[in-house]
Short mmCIF file of C-alpha atoms in Angstrom, two decimals:
data_model
loop_
_atom_site.label_atom_id
_atom_site.label_comp_id
_atom_site.label_asym_id
_atom_site.label_seq_id
_atom_site.Cartn_x
_atom_site.Cartn_y
_atom_site.Cartn_z
CA UNK A 1 -44.91 -11.22 -96.47
CA UNK A 2 -44.49 -14.86 -95.45
CA UNK A 3 -47.58 -16.93 -96.13
CA UNK A 4 -48.68 -19.34 -93.42
CA UNK A 5 -51.39 -21.95 -92.91
CA UNK A 6 -53.15 -22.40 -89.57
CA UNK A 7 -54.21 -25.90 -88.54
CA UNK A 8 -56.90 -25.69 -85.84
CA UNK A 9 -56.48 -28.50 -83.29
CA UNK A 10 -58.98 -27.27 -80.69
CA UNK A 11 -59.45 -24.40 -78.25
CA UNK A 12 -56.42 -22.10 -78.28
CA UNK A 13 -55.30 -20.28 -75.14
CA UNK A 14 -53.06 -17.99 -77.17
CA UNK A 15 -55.77 -16.92 -79.60
CA UNK A 16 -59.21 -17.49 -78.03
CA UNK A 17 -60.85 -14.82 -80.22
CA UNK A 18 -60.36 -12.73 -83.37
CA UNK A 19 -56.85 -11.42 -83.96
CA UNK A 20 -54.86 -10.12 -86.94
CA UNK A 21 -52.60 -13.18 -86.70
CA UNK A 22 -55.58 -15.40 -87.46
CA UNK A 23 -56.95 -13.11 -90.13
CA UNK A 24 -53.66 -13.00 -92.05
CA UNK A 25 -53.47 -16.77 -92.50
CA UNK A 26 -53.64 -18.26 -96.01
CA UNK A 27 -54.98 -21.45 -97.55
CA UNK A 28 -51.39 -22.46 -98.35
CA UNK A 29 -47.91 -21.27 -97.47
CA UNK A 30 -44.35 -22.10 -96.56
CA UNK A 31 -45.10 -22.05 -92.82
CA UNK A 32 -47.52 -24.24 -90.85
CA UNK A 33 -48.99 -23.11 -87.53
CA UNK A 34 -50.49 -25.78 -85.28
CA UNK A 35 -52.93 -23.91 -83.09
CA UNK A 36 -54.92 -25.17 -80.12
CA UNK A 37 -54.97 -27.69 -77.31
CA UNK A 38 -54.14 -30.60 -79.63
CA UNK A 39 -51.17 -28.95 -81.32
CA UNK A 40 -48.47 -31.14 -79.74
CA UNK A 41 -50.34 -34.35 -80.58
CA UNK A 42 -50.99 -33.16 -84.14
CA UNK A 43 -47.34 -32.38 -84.89
CA UNK A 44 -45.69 -34.17 -87.80
CA UNK A 45 -42.23 -33.21 -89.10
CA UNK A 46 -42.06 -31.63 -92.55
CA UNK A 47 -38.57 -30.55 -93.64
CA UNK A 48 -40.02 -28.83 -96.73
CA UNK A 49 -41.50 -26.04 -94.57
CA UNK A 50 -39.63 -22.85 -93.75
CA UNK A 51 -40.97 -23.23 -90.22
CA UNK A 52 -43.54 -25.15 -88.20
CA UNK A 53 -45.02 -23.38 -85.18
CA UNK A 54 -46.53 -25.51 -82.40
CA UNK A 55 -48.67 -23.90 -79.69
CA UNK A 56 -47.51 -25.00 -76.25
CA UNK A 57 -49.02 -24.96 -72.78
CA UNK A 58 -46.59 -25.73 -69.97
CA UNK A 59 -44.96 -28.65 -71.81
CA UNK A 60 -41.60 -28.77 -73.57
CA UNK A 61 -41.40 -28.57 -77.35
CA UNK A 62 -39.52 -31.87 -77.12
CA UNK A 63 -42.79 -33.61 -76.28
CA UNK A 64 -43.76 -32.95 -79.90
CA UNK A 65 -40.44 -33.23 -81.71
CA UNK A 66 -38.56 -35.66 -79.48
CA UNK A 67 -35.21 -35.09 -77.82
CA UNK A 68 -31.74 -36.33 -78.74
CA UNK A 69 -28.94 -35.96 -76.20
CA UNK A 70 -29.11 -32.17 -76.24
CA UNK A 71 -28.72 -32.06 -80.04
CA UNK A 72 -32.42 -31.80 -80.86
CA UNK A 73 -33.69 -29.16 -83.22
CA UNK A 74 -35.19 -28.72 -86.67
CA UNK A 75 -37.39 -26.23 -88.48
CA UNK A 76 -39.93 -26.47 -85.64
CA UNK A 77 -40.45 -23.90 -82.88
CA UNK A 78 -42.93 -23.72 -80.04
CA UNK A 79 -44.91 -20.65 -79.06
CA UNK A 80 -47.25 -19.45 -76.35
CA UNK A 81 -48.91 -16.07 -75.98
CA UNK A 82 -48.85 -15.19 -72.31
CA UNK A 83 -52.25 -15.35 -70.69
CA UNK A 84 -53.00 -15.40 -66.99
CA UNK A 85 -55.94 -17.69 -66.28
CA UNK A 86 -59.17 -16.41 -67.81
CA UNK A 87 -57.68 -12.98 -68.46
CA UNK A 88 -57.12 -11.60 -71.95
CA UNK A 89 -53.91 -12.77 -73.66
CA UNK A 90 -51.11 -10.24 -73.63
CA UNK A 91 -49.22 -9.10 -76.72
CA UNK A 92 -46.18 -11.09 -75.58
CA UNK A 93 -45.41 -14.31 -77.42
CA UNK A 94 -42.69 -16.58 -76.08
CA UNK A 95 -40.97 -18.43 -78.93
CA UNK A 96 -39.38 -21.72 -77.88
CA UNK A 97 -36.29 -23.07 -79.63
CA UNK A 98 -34.24 -26.22 -79.08
CA UNK A 99 -30.40 -26.38 -79.05
CA UNK A 100 -30.11 -27.12 -82.79
CA UNK A 101 -33.20 -25.32 -84.09
CA UNK A 102 -32.60 -23.71 -87.49
CA UNK A 103 -32.01 -19.99 -86.83
CA UNK A 104 -33.78 -19.15 -90.10
CA UNK A 105 -36.93 -20.89 -88.84
CA UNK A 106 -36.81 -18.88 -85.62
CA UNK A 107 -36.58 -15.64 -87.61
CA UNK A 108 -39.44 -16.62 -89.93
CA UNK A 109 -41.62 -17.40 -86.91
CA UNK A 110 -40.64 -14.13 -85.27
CA UNK A 111 -41.46 -12.20 -88.44
CA UNK A 112 -44.99 -13.52 -88.92
CA UNK A 113 -45.84 -12.92 -85.26
CA UNK A 114 -44.42 -9.41 -85.20
CA UNK A 115 -46.20 -8.54 -88.45
CA UNK A 116 -49.46 -9.30 -86.60
CA UNK A 117 -48.56 -6.72 -83.91
CA UNK A 118 -47.18 -9.12 -81.30
CA UNK A 119 -43.98 -8.82 -79.26
CA UNK A 120 -41.65 -11.83 -79.34
CA UNK A 121 -39.18 -13.18 -76.79
CA UNK A 122 -37.09 -16.24 -77.64
CA UNK A 123 -36.39 -18.83 -74.94
CA UNK A 124 -34.85 -22.28 -74.64
CA UNK A 125 -36.95 -25.43 -74.39
CA UNK A 126 -37.92 -25.86 -70.76
CA UNK A 127 -41.22 -26.86 -69.20
CA UNK A 128 -43.11 -23.67 -68.43
CA UNK A 129 -42.62 -20.36 -70.13
CA UNK A 130 -40.38 -17.48 -69.03
CA UNK A 131 -43.09 -15.53 -67.25
CA UNK A 132 -44.58 -18.57 -65.53
CA UNK A 133 -41.22 -19.57 -64.12
CA UNK A 134 -40.60 -16.03 -62.88
CA UNK A 135 -43.96 -15.05 -61.44
CA UNK A 136 -45.56 -18.27 -60.16
CA UNK A 137 -43.29 -18.47 -57.08
CA UNK A 138 -44.21 -14.84 -56.33
CA UNK A 139 -47.92 -15.68 -56.45
CA UNK A 140 -47.38 -18.76 -54.28
CA UNK A 141 -45.51 -16.68 -51.70
CA UNK A 142 -48.31 -14.10 -51.60
CA UNK A 143 -50.92 -16.82 -51.05
CA UNK A 144 -48.81 -18.41 -48.33
CA UNK A 145 -48.30 -15.10 -46.54
CA UNK A 146 -52.08 -14.59 -46.65
CA UNK A 147 -52.52 -17.98 -44.96
CA UNK A 148 -49.96 -17.01 -42.32
CA UNK A 149 -51.82 -13.80 -41.54
CA UNK A 150 -49.03 -11.41 -42.52
CA UNK A 151 -51.70 -8.97 -43.70
CA UNK A 152 -55.13 -8.99 -45.25
CA UNK A 153 -55.44 -9.61 -48.98
CA UNK A 154 -56.50 -5.99 -49.48
CA UNK A 155 -53.49 -4.65 -47.57
CA UNK A 156 -51.00 -6.90 -49.39
CA UNK A 157 -52.44 -5.90 -52.76
CA UNK A 158 -52.35 -2.22 -51.82
CA UNK A 159 -48.74 -2.50 -50.64
CA UNK A 160 -47.63 -4.05 -53.93
CA UNK A 161 -49.51 -1.48 -56.01
CA UNK A 162 -48.23 1.54 -54.09
CA UNK A 163 -44.75 0.22 -53.40
CA UNK A 164 -43.96 -1.30 -56.78
CA UNK A 165 -46.38 0.51 -59.06
CA UNK A 166 -48.17 -2.64 -60.17
CA UNK A 167 -51.70 -2.07 -61.55
CA UNK A 168 -53.05 -5.02 -59.53
CA UNK A 169 -51.90 -6.87 -56.45
CA UNK A 170 -51.21 -10.62 -56.56
CA UNK A 171 -54.29 -11.79 -54.68
CA UNK A 172 -56.84 -9.71 -56.61
CA UNK A 173 -55.17 -10.65 -59.90
CA UNK A 174 -55.37 -14.38 -59.18
CA UNK A 175 -58.95 -14.10 -57.95
CA UNK A 176 -59.97 -12.20 -61.09
CA UNK A 177 -58.33 -14.59 -63.56
CA UNK A 178 -59.12 -17.85 -61.78
CA UNK A 179 -57.07 -19.22 -58.90
CA UNK A 180 -57.66 -22.78 -60.13
CA UNK A 181 -55.72 -21.96 -63.32
CA UNK A 182 -52.74 -20.95 -61.17
CA UNK A 183 -52.97 -24.37 -59.56
CA UNK A 184 -52.74 -26.13 -62.92
CA UNK A 185 -49.64 -24.25 -64.04
CA UNK A 186 -47.77 -24.55 -60.75
CA UNK A 187 -48.64 -28.24 -60.42
CA UNK A 188 -47.15 -28.94 -63.86
CA UNK A 189 -43.98 -27.01 -62.99
CA UNK A 190 -43.67 -28.69 -59.59
CA UNK A 191 -44.03 -32.16 -61.13
CA UNK A 192 -41.23 -31.37 -63.59
CA UNK A 193 -38.75 -29.51 -61.40
CA UNK A 194 -39.67 -30.60 -57.87
CA UNK A 195 -38.71 -27.27 -56.27
CA UNK A 196 -40.91 -26.09 -53.43
CA UNK A 197 -41.40 -22.64 -55.00
CA UNK A 198 -43.59 -24.22 -57.67
CA UNK A 199 -45.67 -26.37 -55.30
CA UNK A 200 -49.30 -25.16 -55.57
CA UNK A 201 -50.25 -23.02 -52.58
CA UNK A 202 -52.99 -24.35 -50.32
CA UNK A 203 -55.55 -21.79 -51.51
CA UNK A 204 -54.89 -22.77 -55.13
CA UNK A 205 -55.47 -26.45 -54.28
CA UNK A 206 -58.76 -25.57 -52.59
CA UNK A 207 -59.84 -23.48 -55.59
CA UNK A 208 -59.02 -26.33 -57.98
CA UNK A 209 -61.00 -28.88 -55.97
CA UNK A 210 -63.98 -26.56 -55.80
CA UNK A 211 -63.82 -25.89 -59.57
CA UNK A 212 -63.76 -29.64 -60.26
CA UNK A 213 -66.71 -30.21 -57.93
CA UNK A 214 -68.75 -27.44 -59.54
CA UNK A 215 -67.94 -28.75 -63.02
CA UNK A 216 -69.29 -32.16 -62.03
CA UNK A 217 -72.59 -30.87 -60.65
#
C-alpha cells in the first residue's frame, strides 16, 4: 500500500467529513495530498515525491503548477470529488493531468483513491470538471425554461424523472443543494470560456444575491 501524507489547508469540499481516504493517511509517505480550500496556494513542487495531489475547485491545475506552452506536467495531479452544492460528495473523483504529467504519478494517485473505495476518472487540465461542464448547461436550460413558463417546476421535474429515469428533476435538485452554489460554478466557467451555456441563469443570480445579503445580516 502506498503511504501518503495529507496537508490540511482549510475546509475541503471533496472530504467535508470522515472518510476512509482520510483515515488511511500516514505521518509520512512518498505521496503528498494537499487538501482543502487553500490547496492551490499551498502547492510547492517536490520532485522527490511519487506524486503530489492538489484538491481543485473549478480552477485549472496550471494555476498551482504553472503552464509552459502546452508542455506542462510533472509529478503533480489535481483532483476533485464531485459534489453538487451542499449535497453529499459522490464516490466519483476526477483526476486532472497536464499534457506532460508523469503517467506513473497518475497511476499512484489513482491507486490510493481507489483503495479508499472511490471511483476515478482521468481528465485533461481545463477549468471546471467533467461533470460540471456537462451538466451545468442542462441546469441553466431548465431554469430558463421555468422563467419562460414552459411548465411548472413540479411538472418539469416529473417529466425528467419519468422520461429519463432520473431520481430527481433539475429544479428540485438545485433547490435542495443550494441554487447559489450553481451560480458560483457557472460564473467561473462563463468567465473562463465565455459561452452563453455557462452564463448563470437569472434564478441562480437572484439566489446568490439573496445568500450574500443573508450572510451579511
